[in-house]
């Protein structure tokens, strides 16, 4: 039994904490799904495809959501029958098919947005410094998972070929996005950027090293 003098490992307690947050997020997902008349997997597919103009194959959808391919196939079929998704051929590959979200799908997604859910309110309640620490911690965890091939490459700044970490001496805006040629702050790091272009593994590792070296500096929480 855990006592104040004999706590379980910090790793164990962090996982316990993440489980509680995941519970709140699951409640939010069910609420959103109910509002749209879909189930959470169908809603997650629409969320995933929104902002991906080129769409994704069913196999990639399954990998991104961590569900089996038959589950993804069934859900895509149900969404297609509702007119919320469409399949399109891939140019130059007659056998490949991509799934894209339709205008009706986008409209269903926006109908499920009914203000901040439980998890979002918990994030809102954090002060800016804690939000920034949480964001960089999540980025580090997600990056670890993607680099051990547990999850697909995510569209994060730290894996993007346009990202130049700590390119500026300005502590509030130390990073640079070479795509838009603009400086940005630690709290503006993207987790799912539509313009992301994945860097090669060697560049990703070098960028991450530079990012970690710079992060040894005290974190500057700007309010931006
Ligand atoms: S393109 Fe997007 S992911 Fe890449 S560095 Fe710029 S903001 Fe970050």
Tab-separated table of C-alpha atoms and ligand atoms in Angstrom:
chain	number	residue	atom	x	y	z
A	1	UNK	CA	0.000	0.000	0.000
A	2	UNK	CA	1.203	3.506	-0.786
A	3	UNK	CA	1.930	5.705	2.272
A	4	UNK	CA	3.460	9.202	2.484
A	5	UNK	CA	6.723	7.574	3.641
A	6	UNK	CA	6.723	4.882	0.987
A	7	UNK	CA	5.328	6.351	-2.218
A	8	UNK	CA	5.166	4.314	-5.380
A	9	UNK	CA	7.692	5.327	-8.057
A	10	UNK	CA	7.219	8.733	-9.648
A	11	UNK	CA	6.817	7.010	-13.027
A	12	UNK	CA	3.897	5.041	-11.632
A	13	UNK	CA	2.262	8.163	-10.190
A	14	UNK	CA	2.752	10.119	-13.439
A	15	UNK	CA	0.980	7.309	-15.297
A	16	UNK	CA	-1.808	7.353	-12.692
A	17	UNK	CA	-2.146	11.093	-13.308
A	18	UNK	CA	-2.211	10.698	-17.090
A	19	UNK	CA	-4.918	8.046	-16.703
A	20	UNK	CA	-7.125	10.509	-14.778
A	21	UNK	CA	-6.669	13.141	-17.510
A	22	UNK	CA	-7.387	10.507	-20.173
A	23	UNK	CA	-10.659	9.696	-18.372
A	24	UNK	CA	-11.738	13.338	-18.594
A	25	UNK	CA	-10.765	13.391	-22.269
A	26	UNK	CA	-12.815	10.239	-22.922
A	27	UNK	CA	-15.853	11.880	-21.287
A	28	UNK	CA	-15.309	14.920	-23.547
A	29	UNK	CA	-15.042	12.681	-26.616
A	30	UNK	CA	-18.321	10.918	-25.791
A	31	UNK	CA	-20.040	14.275	-25.262
A	32	UNK	CA	-18.792	15.557	-28.636
A	33	UNK	CA	-19.661	12.285	-30.333
A	34	UNK	CA	-23.205	12.385	-28.892
A	35	UNK	CA	-23.657	15.927	-30.182
A	36	UNK	CA	-22.684	14.840	-33.700
A	37	UNK	CA	-24.544	11.520	-33.776
A	38	UNK	CA	-21.285	9.623	-34.315
A	39	UNK	CA	-19.239	7.320	-32.126
A	40	UNK	CA	-15.838	8.421	-30.739
A	41	UNK	CA	-13.842	6.442	-33.340
A	42	UNK	CA	-15.806	7.985	-36.209
A	43	UNK	CA	-15.328	11.432	-34.697
A	44	UNK	CA	-11.582	10.799	-34.235
A	45	UNK	CA	-11.335	9.892	-37.936
A	46	UNK	CA	-12.978	13.170	-38.959
A	47	UNK	CA	-10.651	15.053	-36.563
A	48	UNK	CA	-7.624	13.291	-38.044
A	49	UNK	CA	-8.577	14.018	-41.656
A	50	UNK	CA	-9.603	17.630	-41.106
A	51	UNK	CA	-6.634	19.712	-42.248
A	52	UNK	CA	-5.167	16.908	-44.379
A	53	UNK	CA	-6.155	17.974	-47.867
A	54	UNK	CA	-4.454	14.952	-49.414
A	55	UNK	CA	-6.314	12.568	-47.099
A	56	UNK	CA	-4.938	9.311	-45.720
A	57	UNK	CA	-5.202	5.637	-46.595
A	58	UNK	CA	-7.290	3.406	-44.304
A	59	UNK	CA	-4.147	1.665	-43.032
A	60	UNK	CA	-2.610	5.009	-42.016
A	61	UNK	CA	-5.862	6.022	-40.320
A	62	UNK	CA	-5.739	2.810	-38.261
A	63	UNK	CA	-2.102	3.411	-37.290
A	64	UNK	CA	-2.726	7.038	-36.320
A	65	UNK	CA	-5.687	6.149	-34.115
A	66	UNK	CA	-4.196	2.973	-32.666
A	67	UNK	CA	-7.142	0.844	-33.815
A	68	UNK	CA	-7.228	-2.346	-35.913
A	69	UNK	CA	-7.514	-2.042	-39.676
A	70	UNK	CA	-10.958	-3.767	-39.709
A	71	UNK	CA	-12.208	-1.210	-37.146
A	72	UNK	CA	-10.890	1.644	-39.283
A	73	UNK	CA	-12.405	0.077	-42.428
A	74	UNK	CA	-15.837	-0.277	-40.758
A	75	UNK	CA	-15.781	3.285	-39.398
A	76	UNK	CA	-14.649	4.770	-42.724
A	77	UNK	CA	-17.437	2.825	-44.477
A	78	UNK	CA	-20.053	4.160	-42.030
A	79	UNK	CA	-18.810	7.733	-42.474
A	80	UNK	CA	-18.761	7.358	-46.242
A	81	UNK	CA	-22.375	6.132	-46.237
A	82	UNK	CA	-23.315	9.238	-44.226
A	83	UNK	CA	-21.578	11.399	-46.855
A	84	UNK	CA	-18.996	12.686	-44.342
A	85	UNK	CA	-15.995	11.101	-46.036
A	86	UNK	CA	-15.136	10.407	-49.665
A	87	UNK	CA	-12.556	8.181	-51.288
A	88	UNK	CA	-10.301	9.499	-53.998
A	89	UNK	CA	-7.777	7.822	-56.258
A	90	UNK	CA	-4.086	8.539	-55.891
A	91	UNK	CA	-2.538	9.963	-59.035
A	92	UNK	CA	-0.078	7.555	-60.578
A	93	UNK	CA	-1.194	4.567	-58.468
A	94	UNK	CA	-4.435	2.989	-59.703
A	95	UNK	CA	-4.734	0.665	-56.699
A	96	UNK	CA	-4.176	3.239	-53.949
A	97	UNK	CA	-7.127	5.089	-52.421
A	98	UNK	CA	-7.139	7.983	-50.010
A	99	UNK	CA	-9.940	9.040	-47.709
A	100	UNK	CA	-10.785	12.746	-47.421
A	101	UNK	CA	-13.315	14.614	-45.315
A	102	UNK	CA	-16.222	16.192	-47.215
A	103	UNK	CA	-17.851	19.600	-46.662
A	104	UNK	CA	-20.653	17.769	-44.787
A	105	UNK	CA	-18.020	16.107	-42.593
A	106	UNK	CA	-16.491	19.471	-41.732
A	107	UNK	CA	-19.912	20.843	-40.885
A	108	UNK	CA	-20.611	17.873	-38.551
A	109	UNK	CA	-17.237	18.474	-36.876
A	110	UNK	CA	-18.091	22.103	-36.157
A	111	UNK	CA	-21.527	21.110	-34.829
A	112	UNK	CA	-19.738	19.040	-32.142
A	113	UNK	CA	-17.771	22.060	-30.870
A	114	UNK	CA	-19.819	23.127	-27.865
A	115	UNK	CA	-17.308	25.116	-25.838
A	116	UNK	CA	-14.461	23.914	-23.671
A	117	UNK	CA	-14.651	20.358	-22.384
A	118	UNK	CA	-13.351	19.086	-19.035
A	119	UNK	CA	-9.754	18.558	-20.157
A	120	UNK	CA	-9.568	21.929	-21.890
A	121	UNK	CA	-10.864	23.647	-18.764
A	122	UNK	CA	-8.181	21.889	-16.713
A	123	UNK	CA	-5.514	23.213	-19.111
A	124	UNK	CA	-7.061	26.703	-18.976
A	125	UNK	CA	-6.750	26.622	-15.177
A	126	UNK	CA	-2.944	26.247	-15.359
A	127	UNK	CA	-0.791	29.361	-15.173
A	128	UNK	CA	1.252	30.194	-18.320
A	129	UNK	CA	4.508	28.747	-16.975
A	130	UNK	CA	2.880	25.406	-16.138
A	131	UNK	CA	1.154	25.340	-19.527
A	132	UNK	CA	4.492	25.854	-21.236
A	133	UNK	CA	6.211	23.158	-19.171
A	134	UNK	CA	3.355	20.783	-19.900
A	135	UNK	CA	3.529	21.498	-23.640
A	136	UNK	CA	7.293	20.871	-23.837
A	137	UNK	CA	6.949	17.730	-21.693
A	138	UNK	CA	4.237	16.378	-23.978
A	139	UNK	CA	6.334	17.194	-27.047
A	140	UNK	CA	9.240	15.237	-25.517
A	141	UNK	CA	7.002	12.243	-24.730
A	142	UNK	CA	5.348	12.229	-28.160
A	143	UNK	CA	8.739	12.530	-29.853
A	144	UNK	CA	10.056	9.576	-27.876
A	145	UNK	CA	7.075	7.455	-28.922
A	146	UNK	CA	7.455	8.370	-32.590
A	147	UNK	CA	11.214	7.808	-32.642
A	148	UNK	CA	10.788	4.265	-31.267
A	149	UNK	CA	8.136	3.696	-33.988
A	150	UNK	CA	5.337	3.212	-31.432
A	151	UNK	CA	3.283	5.916	-33.168
A	152	UNK	CA	3.557	7.539	-36.614
A	153	UNK	CA	5.618	10.679	-37.132
A	154	UNK	CA	3.570	13.575	-35.823
A	155	UNK	CA	3.367	16.998	-37.426
A	156	UNK	CA	5.393	18.682	-34.657
A	157	UNK	CA	7.904	21.522	-35.007
A	158	UNK	CA	10.659	19.435	-33.403
A	159	UNK	CA	10.525	16.966	-36.309
A	160	UNK	CA	10.006	19.521	-39.068
A	161	UNK	CA	12.615	20.434	-41.653
A	162	UNK	CA	11.659	24.110	-41.339
A	163	UNK	CA	12.323	24.292	-37.591
A	164	UNK	CA	15.394	26.134	-36.300
A	165	UNK	CA	15.422	25.886	-32.486
A	166	UNK	CA	17.046	28.659	-30.485
A	167	UNK	CA	18.035	30.576	-33.604
A	168	UNK	CA	17.420	33.881	-31.786
A	169	UNK	CA	18.749	35.346	-28.548
A	170	UNK	CA	15.285	36.718	-27.699
A	171	UNK	CA	14.194	34.501	-24.768
A	172	UNK	CA	10.513	35.137	-25.528
A	173	UNK	CA	10.813	34.114	-29.200
A	174	UNK	CA	13.923	31.964	-29.542
A	175	UNK	CA	12.791	29.635	-32.360
A	176	UNK	CA	12.485	30.233	-36.092
A	177	UNK	CA	10.158	28.734	-38.682
A	178	UNK	CA	11.985	28.889	-42.006
A	179	UNK	CA	8.779	28.204	-43.940
A	180	UNK	CA	7.158	31.485	-42.941
A	181	UNK	CA	10.456	33.142	-41.958
A	182	UNK	CA	9.252	34.131	-38.501
A	183	UNK	CA	10.431	33.834	-34.915
A	184	UNK	CA	8.210	32.195	-32.343
A	185	UNK	CA	8.164	31.282	-28.677
A	186	UNK	CA	8.365	28.054	-26.749
A	187	UNK	CA	4.648	28.131	-25.999
A	188	UNK	CA	3.935	28.365	-29.749
A	189	UNK	CA	5.529	25.004	-30.542
A	190	UNK	CA	3.146	23.077	-32.808
A	191	UNK	CA	2.003	19.544	-32.127
A	192	UNK	CA	-0.065	19.167	-35.315
A	193	UNK	CA	0.991	21.739	-37.926
A	194	UNK	CA	-0.608	21.490	-41.352
A	195	UNK	CA	2.509	22.910	-43.015
A	196	UNK	CA	4.835	20.431	-41.301
A	197	UNK	CA	7.366	18.685	-43.536
A	198	UNK	CA	9.131	15.801	-41.861
A	199	UNK	CA	12.895	16.124	-41.656
A	200	UNK	CA	15.085	13.078	-42.295
A	201	UNK	CA	16.006	11.040	-39.175
A	202	UNK	CA	19.537	12.463	-38.929
A	203	UNK	CA	18.304	16.076	-39.119
A	204	UNK	CA	15.534	15.322	-36.602
A	205	UNK	CA	18.097	13.990	-34.131
A	206	UNK	CA	20.377	17.029	-34.618
A	207	UNK	CA	17.433	19.441	-34.257
A	208	UNK	CA	16.307	17.703	-31.096
A	209	UNK	CA	19.834	17.967	-29.610
A	210	UNK	CA	19.878	21.708	-30.339
A	211	UNK	CA	16.404	22.047	-28.856
A	212	UNK	CA	17.438	20.244	-25.651
A	213	UNK	CA	20.625	22.273	-25.300
A	214	UNK	CA	18.662	25.502	-25.611
A	215	UNK	CA	15.972	24.281	-23.230
A	216	UNK	CA	18.547	24.206	-20.424
A	217	UNK	CA	18.002	27.970	-20.331
A	218	UNK	CA	15.233	29.048	-17.942
A	219	UNK	CA	11.869	28.732	-19.683
A	220	UNK	CA	10.370	32.065	-20.602
A	221	UNK	CA	6.586	32.030	-20.358
A	222	UNK	CA	5.272	34.747	-22.610
A	223	UNK	CA	1.551	35.364	-22.574
A	224	UNK	CA	1.175	35.339	-26.402
B	1	LIG	S1	6.151	24.626	-40.731
B	1	LIG	FE1	4.889	24.276	-38.895
B	1	LIG	S2	5.846	22.500	-37.894
B	1	LIG	FE2	7.327	23.342	-39.353
B	1	LIG	S3	8.587	24.747	-38.089
B	1	LIG	FE3	6.971	25.941	-39.107
B	1	LIG	S4	5.321	26.047	-37.553
B	1	LIG	FE4	6.690	24.359	-36.949
